Coordinates of N, CA and C in Angstrom, one line a residue:
X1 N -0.8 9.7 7.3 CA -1.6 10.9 7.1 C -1.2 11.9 8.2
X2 N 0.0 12.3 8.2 CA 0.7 13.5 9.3 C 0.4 14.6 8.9
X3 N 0.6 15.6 9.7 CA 0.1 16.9 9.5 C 1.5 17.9 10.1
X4 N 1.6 19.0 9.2 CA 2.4 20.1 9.2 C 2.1 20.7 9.5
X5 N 2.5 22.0 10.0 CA 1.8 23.6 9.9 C 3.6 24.2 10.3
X6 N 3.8 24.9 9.6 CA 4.5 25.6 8.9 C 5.1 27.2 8.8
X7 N 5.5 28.1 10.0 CA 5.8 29.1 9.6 C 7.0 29.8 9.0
X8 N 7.1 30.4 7.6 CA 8.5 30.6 7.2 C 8.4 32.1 7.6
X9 N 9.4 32.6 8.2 CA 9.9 34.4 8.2 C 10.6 34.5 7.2
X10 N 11.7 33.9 6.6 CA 12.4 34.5 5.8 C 13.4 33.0 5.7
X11 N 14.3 32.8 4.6 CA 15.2 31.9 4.3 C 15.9 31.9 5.7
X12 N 16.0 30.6 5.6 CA 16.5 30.1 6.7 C 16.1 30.4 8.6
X13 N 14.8 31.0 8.3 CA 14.1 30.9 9.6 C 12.7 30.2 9.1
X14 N 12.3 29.0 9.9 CA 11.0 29.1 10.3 C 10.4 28.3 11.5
X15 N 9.7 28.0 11.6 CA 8.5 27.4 12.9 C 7.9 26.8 12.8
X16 N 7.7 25.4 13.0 CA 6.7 24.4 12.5 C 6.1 23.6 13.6
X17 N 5.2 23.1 13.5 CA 4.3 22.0 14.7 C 4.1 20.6 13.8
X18 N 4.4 19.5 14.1 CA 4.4 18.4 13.6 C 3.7 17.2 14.0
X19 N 2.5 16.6 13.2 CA 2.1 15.5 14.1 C 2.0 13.8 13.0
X20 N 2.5 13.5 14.4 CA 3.1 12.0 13.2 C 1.8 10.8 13.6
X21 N 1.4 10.4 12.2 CA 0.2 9.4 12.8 C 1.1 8.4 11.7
X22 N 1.3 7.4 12.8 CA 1.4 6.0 12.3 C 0.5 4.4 13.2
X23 N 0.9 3.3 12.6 CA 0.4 2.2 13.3 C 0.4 2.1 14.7
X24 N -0.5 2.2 15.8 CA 0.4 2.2 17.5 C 1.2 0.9 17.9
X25 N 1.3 -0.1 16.6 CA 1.8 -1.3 16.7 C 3.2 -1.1 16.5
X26 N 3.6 -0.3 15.9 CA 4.6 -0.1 15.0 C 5.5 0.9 16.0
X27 N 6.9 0.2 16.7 CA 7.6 0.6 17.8 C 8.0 1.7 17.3
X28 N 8.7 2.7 17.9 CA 9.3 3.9 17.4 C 10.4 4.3 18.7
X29 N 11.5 5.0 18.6 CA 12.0 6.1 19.6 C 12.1 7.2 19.5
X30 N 12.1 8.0 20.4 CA 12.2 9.3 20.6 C 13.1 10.0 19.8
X31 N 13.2 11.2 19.9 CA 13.9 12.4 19.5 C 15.5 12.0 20.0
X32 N 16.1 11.5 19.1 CA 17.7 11.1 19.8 C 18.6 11.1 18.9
X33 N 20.0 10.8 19.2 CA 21.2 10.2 18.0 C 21.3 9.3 17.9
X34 N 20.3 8.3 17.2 CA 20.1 6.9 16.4 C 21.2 6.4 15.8
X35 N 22.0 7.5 14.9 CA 22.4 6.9 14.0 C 24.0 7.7 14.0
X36 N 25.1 7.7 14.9 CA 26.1 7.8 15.0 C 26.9 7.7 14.5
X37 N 26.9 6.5 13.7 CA 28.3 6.0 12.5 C 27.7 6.9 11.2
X38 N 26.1 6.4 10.9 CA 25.8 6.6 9.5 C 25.7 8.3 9.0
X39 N 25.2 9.0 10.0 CA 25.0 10.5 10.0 C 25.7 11.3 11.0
X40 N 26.4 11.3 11.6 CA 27.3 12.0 12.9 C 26.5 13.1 13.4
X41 N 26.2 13.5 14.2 CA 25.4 14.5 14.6 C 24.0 15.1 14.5
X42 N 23.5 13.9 13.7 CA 22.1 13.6 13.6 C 21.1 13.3 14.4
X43 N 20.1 14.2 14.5 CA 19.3 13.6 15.7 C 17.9 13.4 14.9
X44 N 17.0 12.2 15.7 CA 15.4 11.9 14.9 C 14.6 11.2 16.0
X45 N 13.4 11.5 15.4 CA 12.8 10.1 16.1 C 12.3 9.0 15.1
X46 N 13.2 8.1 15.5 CA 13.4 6.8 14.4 C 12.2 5.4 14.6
X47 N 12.3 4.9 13.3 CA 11.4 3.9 12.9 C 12.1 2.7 13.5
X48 N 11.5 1.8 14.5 CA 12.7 0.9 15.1 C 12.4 -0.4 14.0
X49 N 11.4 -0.4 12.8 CA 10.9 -1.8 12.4 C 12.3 -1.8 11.1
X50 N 12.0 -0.3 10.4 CA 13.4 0.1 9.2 C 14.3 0.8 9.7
X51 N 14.3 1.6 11.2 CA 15.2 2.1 11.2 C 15.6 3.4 10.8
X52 N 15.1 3.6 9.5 CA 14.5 5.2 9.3 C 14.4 6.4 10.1
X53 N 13.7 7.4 9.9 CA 13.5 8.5 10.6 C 12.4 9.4 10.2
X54 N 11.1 9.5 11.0 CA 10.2 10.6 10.3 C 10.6 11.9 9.9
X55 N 11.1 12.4 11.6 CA 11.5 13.8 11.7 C 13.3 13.8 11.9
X56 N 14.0 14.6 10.8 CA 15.4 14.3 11.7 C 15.8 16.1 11.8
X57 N 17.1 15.6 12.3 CA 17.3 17.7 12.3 C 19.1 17.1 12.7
X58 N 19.9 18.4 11.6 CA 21.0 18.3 11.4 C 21.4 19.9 12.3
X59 N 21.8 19.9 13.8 CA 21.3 21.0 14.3 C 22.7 22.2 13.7
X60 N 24.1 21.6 13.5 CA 25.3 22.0 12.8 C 25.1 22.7 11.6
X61 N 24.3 21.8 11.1 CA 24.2 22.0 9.7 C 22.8 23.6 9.6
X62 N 21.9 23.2 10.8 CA 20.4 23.9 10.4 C 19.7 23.7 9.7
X63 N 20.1 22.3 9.6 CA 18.4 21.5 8.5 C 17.3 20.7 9.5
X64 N 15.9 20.5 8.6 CA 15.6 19.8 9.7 C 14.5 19.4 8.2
X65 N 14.4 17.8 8.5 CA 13.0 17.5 7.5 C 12.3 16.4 8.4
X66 N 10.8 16.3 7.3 CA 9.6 15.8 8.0 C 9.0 15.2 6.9
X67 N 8.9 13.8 7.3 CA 8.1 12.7 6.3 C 6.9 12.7 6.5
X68 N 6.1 13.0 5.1 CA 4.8 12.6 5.1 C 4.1 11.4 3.6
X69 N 3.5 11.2 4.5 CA 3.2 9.7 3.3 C 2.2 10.5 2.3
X70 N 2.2 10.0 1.3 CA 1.3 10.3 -0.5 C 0.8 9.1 -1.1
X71 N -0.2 9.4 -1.5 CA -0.8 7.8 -2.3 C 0.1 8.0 -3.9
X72 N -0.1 7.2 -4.1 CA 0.4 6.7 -5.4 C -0.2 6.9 -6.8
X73 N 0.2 7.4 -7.8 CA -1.1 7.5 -8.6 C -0.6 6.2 -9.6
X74 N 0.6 5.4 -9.5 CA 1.0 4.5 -10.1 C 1.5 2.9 -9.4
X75 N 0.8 2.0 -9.3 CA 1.3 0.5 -8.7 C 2.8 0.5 -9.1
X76 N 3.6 0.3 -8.0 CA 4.8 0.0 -8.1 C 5.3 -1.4 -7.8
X77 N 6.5 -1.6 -9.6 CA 6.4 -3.1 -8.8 C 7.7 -3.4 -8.3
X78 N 7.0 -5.0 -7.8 CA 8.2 -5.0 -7.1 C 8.4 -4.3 -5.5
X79 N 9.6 -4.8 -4.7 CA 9.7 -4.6 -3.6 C 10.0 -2.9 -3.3
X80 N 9.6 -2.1 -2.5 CA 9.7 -0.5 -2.1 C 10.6 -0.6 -1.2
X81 N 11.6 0.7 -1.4 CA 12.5 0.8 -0.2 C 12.2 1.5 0.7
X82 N 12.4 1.6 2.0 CA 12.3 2.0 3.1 C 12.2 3.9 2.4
X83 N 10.8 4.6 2.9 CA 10.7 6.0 3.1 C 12.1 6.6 4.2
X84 N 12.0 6.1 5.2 CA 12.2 6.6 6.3 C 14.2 7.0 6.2
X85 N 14.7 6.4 5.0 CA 16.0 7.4 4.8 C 16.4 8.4 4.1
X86 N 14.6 9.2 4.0 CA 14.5 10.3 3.6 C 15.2 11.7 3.6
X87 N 14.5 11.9 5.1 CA 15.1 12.7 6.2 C 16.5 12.9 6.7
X88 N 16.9 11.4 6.7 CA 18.1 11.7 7.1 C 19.1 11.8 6.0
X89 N 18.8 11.5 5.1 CA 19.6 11.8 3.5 C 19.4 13.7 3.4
X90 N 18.3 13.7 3.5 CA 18.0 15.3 3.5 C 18.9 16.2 4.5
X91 N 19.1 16.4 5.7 CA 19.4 17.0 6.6 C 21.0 16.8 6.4
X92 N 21.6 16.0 5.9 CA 22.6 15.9 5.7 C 23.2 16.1 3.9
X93 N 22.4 17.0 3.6 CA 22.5 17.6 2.4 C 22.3 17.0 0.7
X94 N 21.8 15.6 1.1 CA 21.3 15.4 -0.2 C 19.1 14.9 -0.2
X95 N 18.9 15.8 -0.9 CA 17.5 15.5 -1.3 C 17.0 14.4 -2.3
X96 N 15.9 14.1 -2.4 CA 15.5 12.5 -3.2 C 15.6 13.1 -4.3
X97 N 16.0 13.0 -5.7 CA 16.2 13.0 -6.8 C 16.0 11.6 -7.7
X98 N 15.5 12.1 -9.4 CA 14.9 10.9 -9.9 C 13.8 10.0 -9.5
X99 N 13.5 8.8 -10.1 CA 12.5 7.8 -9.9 C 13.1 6.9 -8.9
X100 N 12.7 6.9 -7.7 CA 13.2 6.4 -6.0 C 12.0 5.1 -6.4
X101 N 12.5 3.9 -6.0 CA 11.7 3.1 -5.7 C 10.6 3.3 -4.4
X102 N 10.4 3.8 -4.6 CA 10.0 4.2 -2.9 C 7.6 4.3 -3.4
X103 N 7.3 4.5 -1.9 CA 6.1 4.5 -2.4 C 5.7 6.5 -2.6
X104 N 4.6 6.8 -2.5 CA 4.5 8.2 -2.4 C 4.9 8.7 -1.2
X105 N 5.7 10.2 -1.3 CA 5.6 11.1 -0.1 C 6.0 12.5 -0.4
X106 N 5.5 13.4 0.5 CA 5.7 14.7 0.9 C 7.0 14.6 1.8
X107 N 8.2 14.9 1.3 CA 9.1 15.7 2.0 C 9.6 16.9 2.3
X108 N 9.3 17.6 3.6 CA 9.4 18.7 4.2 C 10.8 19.2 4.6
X109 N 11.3 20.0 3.6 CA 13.1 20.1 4.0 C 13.1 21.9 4.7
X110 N 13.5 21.6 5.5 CA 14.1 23.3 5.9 C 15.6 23.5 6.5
X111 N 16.0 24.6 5.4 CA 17.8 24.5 5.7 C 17.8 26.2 5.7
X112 N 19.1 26.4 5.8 CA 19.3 28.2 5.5 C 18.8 28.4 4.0
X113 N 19.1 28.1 3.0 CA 18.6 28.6 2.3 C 17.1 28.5 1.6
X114 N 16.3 28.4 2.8 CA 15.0 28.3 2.8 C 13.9 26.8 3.0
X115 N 12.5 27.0 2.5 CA 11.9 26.0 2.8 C 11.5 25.6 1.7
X116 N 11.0 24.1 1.7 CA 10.6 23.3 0.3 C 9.9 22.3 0.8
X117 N 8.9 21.6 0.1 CA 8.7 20.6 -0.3 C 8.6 19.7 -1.7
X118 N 9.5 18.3 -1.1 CA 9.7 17.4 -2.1 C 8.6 16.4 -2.5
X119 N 7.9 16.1 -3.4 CA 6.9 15.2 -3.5 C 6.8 14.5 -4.6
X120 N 6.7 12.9 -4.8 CA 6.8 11.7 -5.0 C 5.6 11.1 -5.2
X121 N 5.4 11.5 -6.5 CA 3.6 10.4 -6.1 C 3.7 9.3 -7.1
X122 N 5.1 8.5 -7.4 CA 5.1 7.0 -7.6 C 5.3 6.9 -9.4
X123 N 5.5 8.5 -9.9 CA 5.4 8.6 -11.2 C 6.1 10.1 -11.3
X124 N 5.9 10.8 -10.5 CA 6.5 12.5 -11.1 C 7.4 12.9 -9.9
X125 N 8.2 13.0 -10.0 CA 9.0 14.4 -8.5 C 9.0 16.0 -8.9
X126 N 8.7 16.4 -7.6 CA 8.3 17.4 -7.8 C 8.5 18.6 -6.7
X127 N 8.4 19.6 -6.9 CA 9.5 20.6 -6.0 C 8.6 21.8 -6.1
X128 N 8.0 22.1 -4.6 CA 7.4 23.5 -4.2 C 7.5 24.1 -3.3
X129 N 8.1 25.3 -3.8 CA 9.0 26.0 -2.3 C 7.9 26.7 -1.0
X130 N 8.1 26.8 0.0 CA 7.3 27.3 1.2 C 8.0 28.8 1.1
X131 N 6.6 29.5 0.8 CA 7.2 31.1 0.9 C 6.8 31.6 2.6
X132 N 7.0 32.8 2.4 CA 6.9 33.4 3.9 C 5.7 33.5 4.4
X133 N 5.0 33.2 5.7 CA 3.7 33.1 5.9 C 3.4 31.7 6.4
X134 N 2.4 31.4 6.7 CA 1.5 30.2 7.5 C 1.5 29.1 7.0
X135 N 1.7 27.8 6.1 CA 1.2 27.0 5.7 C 0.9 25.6 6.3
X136 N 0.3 25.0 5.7 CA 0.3 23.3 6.3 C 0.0 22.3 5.2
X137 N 0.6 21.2 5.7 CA 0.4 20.4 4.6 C 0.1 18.8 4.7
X138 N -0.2 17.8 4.1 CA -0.9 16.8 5.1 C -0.6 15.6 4.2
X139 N -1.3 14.8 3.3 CA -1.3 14.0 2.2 C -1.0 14.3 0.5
X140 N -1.7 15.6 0.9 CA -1.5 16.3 -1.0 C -0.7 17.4 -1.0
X141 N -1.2 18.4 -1.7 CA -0.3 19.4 -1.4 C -0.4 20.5 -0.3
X142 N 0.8 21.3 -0.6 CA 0.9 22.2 -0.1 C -0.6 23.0 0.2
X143 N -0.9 23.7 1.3 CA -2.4 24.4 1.5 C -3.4 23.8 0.7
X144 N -3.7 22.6 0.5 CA -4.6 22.1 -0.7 C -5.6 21.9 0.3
X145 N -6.5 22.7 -0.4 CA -8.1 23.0 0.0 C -9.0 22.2 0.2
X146 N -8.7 20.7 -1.0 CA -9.2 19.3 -0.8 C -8.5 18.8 0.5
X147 N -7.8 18.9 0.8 CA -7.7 18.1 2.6 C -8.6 18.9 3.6
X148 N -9.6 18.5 4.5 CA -10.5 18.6 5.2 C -9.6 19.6 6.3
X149 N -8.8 19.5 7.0 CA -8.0 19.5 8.2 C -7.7 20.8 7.7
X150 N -7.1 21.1 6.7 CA -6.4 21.7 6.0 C -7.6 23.2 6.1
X151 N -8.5 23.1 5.0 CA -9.5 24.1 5.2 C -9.9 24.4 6.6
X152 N -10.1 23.5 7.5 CA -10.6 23.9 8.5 C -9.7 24.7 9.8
X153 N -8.4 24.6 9.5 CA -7.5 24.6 10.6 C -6.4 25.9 10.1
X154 N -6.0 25.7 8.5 CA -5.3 26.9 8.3 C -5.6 28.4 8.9
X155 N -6.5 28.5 8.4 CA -7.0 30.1 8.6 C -6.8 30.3 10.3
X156 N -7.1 29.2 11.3 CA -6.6 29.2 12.7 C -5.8 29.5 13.0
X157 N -4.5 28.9 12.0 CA -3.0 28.9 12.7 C -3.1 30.7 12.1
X158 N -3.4 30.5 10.7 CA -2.8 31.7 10.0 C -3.6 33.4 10.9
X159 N -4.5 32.9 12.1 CA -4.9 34.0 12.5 C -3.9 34.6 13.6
X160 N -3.7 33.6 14.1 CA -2.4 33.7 15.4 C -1.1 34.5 15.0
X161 N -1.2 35.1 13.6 CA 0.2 35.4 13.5 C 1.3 35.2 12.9
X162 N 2.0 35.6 12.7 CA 4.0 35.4 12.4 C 4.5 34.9 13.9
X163 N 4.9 33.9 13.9 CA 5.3 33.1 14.8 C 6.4 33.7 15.4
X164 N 7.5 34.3 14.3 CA 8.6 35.2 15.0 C 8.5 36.5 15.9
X165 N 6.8 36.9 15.7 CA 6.9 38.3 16.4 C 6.1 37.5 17.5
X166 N 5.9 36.0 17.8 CA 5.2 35.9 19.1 C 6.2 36.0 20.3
X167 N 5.5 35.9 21.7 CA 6.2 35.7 22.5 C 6.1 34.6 23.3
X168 N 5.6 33.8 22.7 CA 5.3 32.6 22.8 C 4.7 31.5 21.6
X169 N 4.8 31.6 20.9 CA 4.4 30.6 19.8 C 4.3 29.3 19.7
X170 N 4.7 28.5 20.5 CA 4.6 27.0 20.8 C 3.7 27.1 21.7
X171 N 3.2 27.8 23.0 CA 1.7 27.6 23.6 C 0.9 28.5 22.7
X172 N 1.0 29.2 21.6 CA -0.4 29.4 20.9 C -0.7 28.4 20.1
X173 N 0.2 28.3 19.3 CA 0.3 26.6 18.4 C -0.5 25.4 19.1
X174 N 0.2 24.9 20.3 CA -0.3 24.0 20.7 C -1.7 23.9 21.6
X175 N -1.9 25.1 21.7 CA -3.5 25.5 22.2 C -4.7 25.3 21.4
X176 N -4.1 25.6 20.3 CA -5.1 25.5 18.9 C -4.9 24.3 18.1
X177 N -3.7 23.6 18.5 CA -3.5 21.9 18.1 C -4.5 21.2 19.2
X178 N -4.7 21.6 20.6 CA -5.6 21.1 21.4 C -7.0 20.9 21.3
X179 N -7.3 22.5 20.9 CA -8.7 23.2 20.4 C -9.2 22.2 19.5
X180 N -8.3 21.8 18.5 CA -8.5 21.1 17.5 C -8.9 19.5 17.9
X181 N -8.2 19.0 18.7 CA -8.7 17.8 19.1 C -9.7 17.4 20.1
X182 N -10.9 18.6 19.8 CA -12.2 18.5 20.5 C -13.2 17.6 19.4
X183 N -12.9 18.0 18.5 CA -13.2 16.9 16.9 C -12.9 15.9 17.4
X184 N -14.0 14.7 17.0 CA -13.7 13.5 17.2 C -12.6 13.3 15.9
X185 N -11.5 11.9 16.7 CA -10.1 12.0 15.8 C -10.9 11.0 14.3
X186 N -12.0 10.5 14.3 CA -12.3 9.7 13.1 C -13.1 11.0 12.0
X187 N -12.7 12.3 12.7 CA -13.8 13.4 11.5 C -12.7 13.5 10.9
X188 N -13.0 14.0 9.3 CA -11.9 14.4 8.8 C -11.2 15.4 8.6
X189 N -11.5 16.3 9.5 CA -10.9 17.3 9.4 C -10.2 17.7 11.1
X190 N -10.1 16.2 11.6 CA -9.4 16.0 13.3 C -7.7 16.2 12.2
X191 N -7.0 17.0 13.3 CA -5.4 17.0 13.1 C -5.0 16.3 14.3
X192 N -5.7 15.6 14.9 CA -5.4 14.7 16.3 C -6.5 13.6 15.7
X193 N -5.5 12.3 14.9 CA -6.7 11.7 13.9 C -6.8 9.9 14.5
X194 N -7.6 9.5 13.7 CA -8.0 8.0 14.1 C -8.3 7.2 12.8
X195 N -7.0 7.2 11.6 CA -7.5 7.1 10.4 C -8.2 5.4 9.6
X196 N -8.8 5.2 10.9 CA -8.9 3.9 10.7 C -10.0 3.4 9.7
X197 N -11.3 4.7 9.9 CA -12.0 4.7 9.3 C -12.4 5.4 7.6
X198 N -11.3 5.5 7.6 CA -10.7 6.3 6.8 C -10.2 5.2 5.7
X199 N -9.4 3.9 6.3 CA -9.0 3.1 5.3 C -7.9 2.9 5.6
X200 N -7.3 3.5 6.9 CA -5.3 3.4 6.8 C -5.4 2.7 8.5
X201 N -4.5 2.3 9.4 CA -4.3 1.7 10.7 C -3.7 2.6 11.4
X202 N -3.5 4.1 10.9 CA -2.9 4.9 11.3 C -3.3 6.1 12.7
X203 N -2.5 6.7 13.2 CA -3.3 7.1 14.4 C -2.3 8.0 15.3
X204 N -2.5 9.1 15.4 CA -2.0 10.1 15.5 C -1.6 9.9 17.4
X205 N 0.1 9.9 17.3 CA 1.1 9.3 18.0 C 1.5 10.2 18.6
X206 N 2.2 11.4 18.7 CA 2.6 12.1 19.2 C 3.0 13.4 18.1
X207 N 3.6 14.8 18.6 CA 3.6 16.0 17.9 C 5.1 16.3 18.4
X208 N 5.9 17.3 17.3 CA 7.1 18.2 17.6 C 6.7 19.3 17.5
X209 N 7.4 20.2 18.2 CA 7.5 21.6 17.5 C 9.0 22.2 17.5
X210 N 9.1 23.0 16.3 CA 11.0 23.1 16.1 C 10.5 24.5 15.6
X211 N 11.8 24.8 15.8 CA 12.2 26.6 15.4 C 13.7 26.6 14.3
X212 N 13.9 26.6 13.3 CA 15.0 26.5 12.4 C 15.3 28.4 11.9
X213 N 16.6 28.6 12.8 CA 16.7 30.4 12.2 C 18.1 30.1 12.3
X214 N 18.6 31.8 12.3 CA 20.1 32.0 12.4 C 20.8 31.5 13.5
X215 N 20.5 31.3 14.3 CA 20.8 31.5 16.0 C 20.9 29.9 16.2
X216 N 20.1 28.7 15.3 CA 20.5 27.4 15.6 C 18.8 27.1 15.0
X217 N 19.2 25.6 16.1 CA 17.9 24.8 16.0 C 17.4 24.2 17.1
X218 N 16.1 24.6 17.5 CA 15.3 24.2 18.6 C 14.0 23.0 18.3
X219 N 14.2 22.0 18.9 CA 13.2 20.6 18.9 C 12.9 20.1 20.2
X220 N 11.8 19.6 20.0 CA 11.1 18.8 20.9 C 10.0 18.1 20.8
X221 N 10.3 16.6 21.2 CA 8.8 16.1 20.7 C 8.0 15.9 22.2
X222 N 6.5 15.2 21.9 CA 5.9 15.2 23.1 C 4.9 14.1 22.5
X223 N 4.8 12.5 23.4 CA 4.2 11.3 23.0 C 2.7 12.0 23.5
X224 N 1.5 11.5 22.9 CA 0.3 11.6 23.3 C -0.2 11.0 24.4
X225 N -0.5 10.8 25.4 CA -1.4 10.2 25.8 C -1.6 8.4 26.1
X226 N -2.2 8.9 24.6 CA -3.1 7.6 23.8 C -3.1 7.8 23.0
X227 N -2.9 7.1 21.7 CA -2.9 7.0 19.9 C -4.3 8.2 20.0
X228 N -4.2 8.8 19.2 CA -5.4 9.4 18.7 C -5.9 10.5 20.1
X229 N -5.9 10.4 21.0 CA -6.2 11.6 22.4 C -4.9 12.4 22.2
X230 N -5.2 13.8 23.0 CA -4.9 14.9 23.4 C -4.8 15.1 25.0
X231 N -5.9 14.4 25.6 CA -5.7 14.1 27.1 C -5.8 12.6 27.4
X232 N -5.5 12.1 28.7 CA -5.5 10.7 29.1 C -6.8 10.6 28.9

């Protein structure tokens, strides 16, 4: 249950804040070149149990994608392959196409020629581009009104601006990512979450924020705390 927030300026620029809630059981590494042989100049922060990659970014290339999980609206049988070679399939120029054994997800692609999301709900694929402007996106879709977080938090981000004309945009972002986690993380409309009550073991781990324009690509992630906190 990760959360996006999203600013596009124009094809091939945008701005995004990223926060990845998974298991705190479930090991992970940092923002690195994991995968050397298989992707050459790939950087992510990788899934150590598959190996995978939530977030990866092709900084040569100017791609960068971001996994988010989707329910299923169909039982799938049989064994699911690993989400997590999403990203790095993506950034390196090919996207999920056809019926993927896979379970549901939201894949978040941003290259030069603009932004997209790819979505997988275990029966349809499906493709909606990110226009220019503010968005966020979480479990469903794109700015979908039914996500709690979503109603409550867009209109925030989307007050602050075009992220290109700030002069600072990653401390206003992450001010208001803060602001946000005065919400207890079990409400549902916390973007700093604790999805346990909720029905998932999931729990909001740490956040990125990246800049994808002409000029290159800028990332950085930053571990939380504590699963689910903002401060120690």
């Amino acid at each position: 249950m990760c959360t996006v927030v999203i600013d596009v300026e124009a094809a091939g620029s945008a701005r995004l804040l990223a926060v990845r809630d998974e298991d705190p059981h479930r090991e992970w590494d940092a923002l690195g070149p994991w995968w050397p042989e298989q992707y050459p100049g790939v950087i992510g922060i990788r899934d150590r149990r598959a190996g995978g990659a939530w977030l990866a970014v092709n900084p040569q290339e100017r791609r960068l994608a971001v996994l988010l999980n989707r329910a299923d609206v169909n039982d799938l049988p049989g064994p699911a392959a690993s989400r997590g070679s999403l990203p790095l399939e993506s950034v390196s120029g090919r996207s999920p196409q056809g019926l993927p054994r896979m379970h549901g997800f939201n894949l978040l692609e941003v290259g030069p020629d603009g932004a997209r999301v790819v979505s997988w709900d275990g029966a349809t694929m499906r493709e909606t581009p990110v226009t220019p402007g503010t968005h966020m996106i979480a479990h469903d879709d794109l700015d979908d009104e039914q996500t709690p977080r979503i109603t409550a938090w867009l209109p925030e981000f989307r007050a602050l601006g075009p992220a290109a004309a700030s002069a600072d945009w990653v401390a206003e972002w992450t001010a208001l990512l803060g602001a946000s986690a005065e919400l207890s993380p079990e409400d549902d409309r916390a973007i700093i979450r604790d999805n346990r009550p909720h029905g998932y073991p999931t729990q909001s781990l740490l956040y990125a924020v990246a800049a994808v324009t002409p000029a290159g690509v800028e990332v950085r992630d930053v571990t939380l705390p504590s699963p689910a906190h903002w401060t120690a």
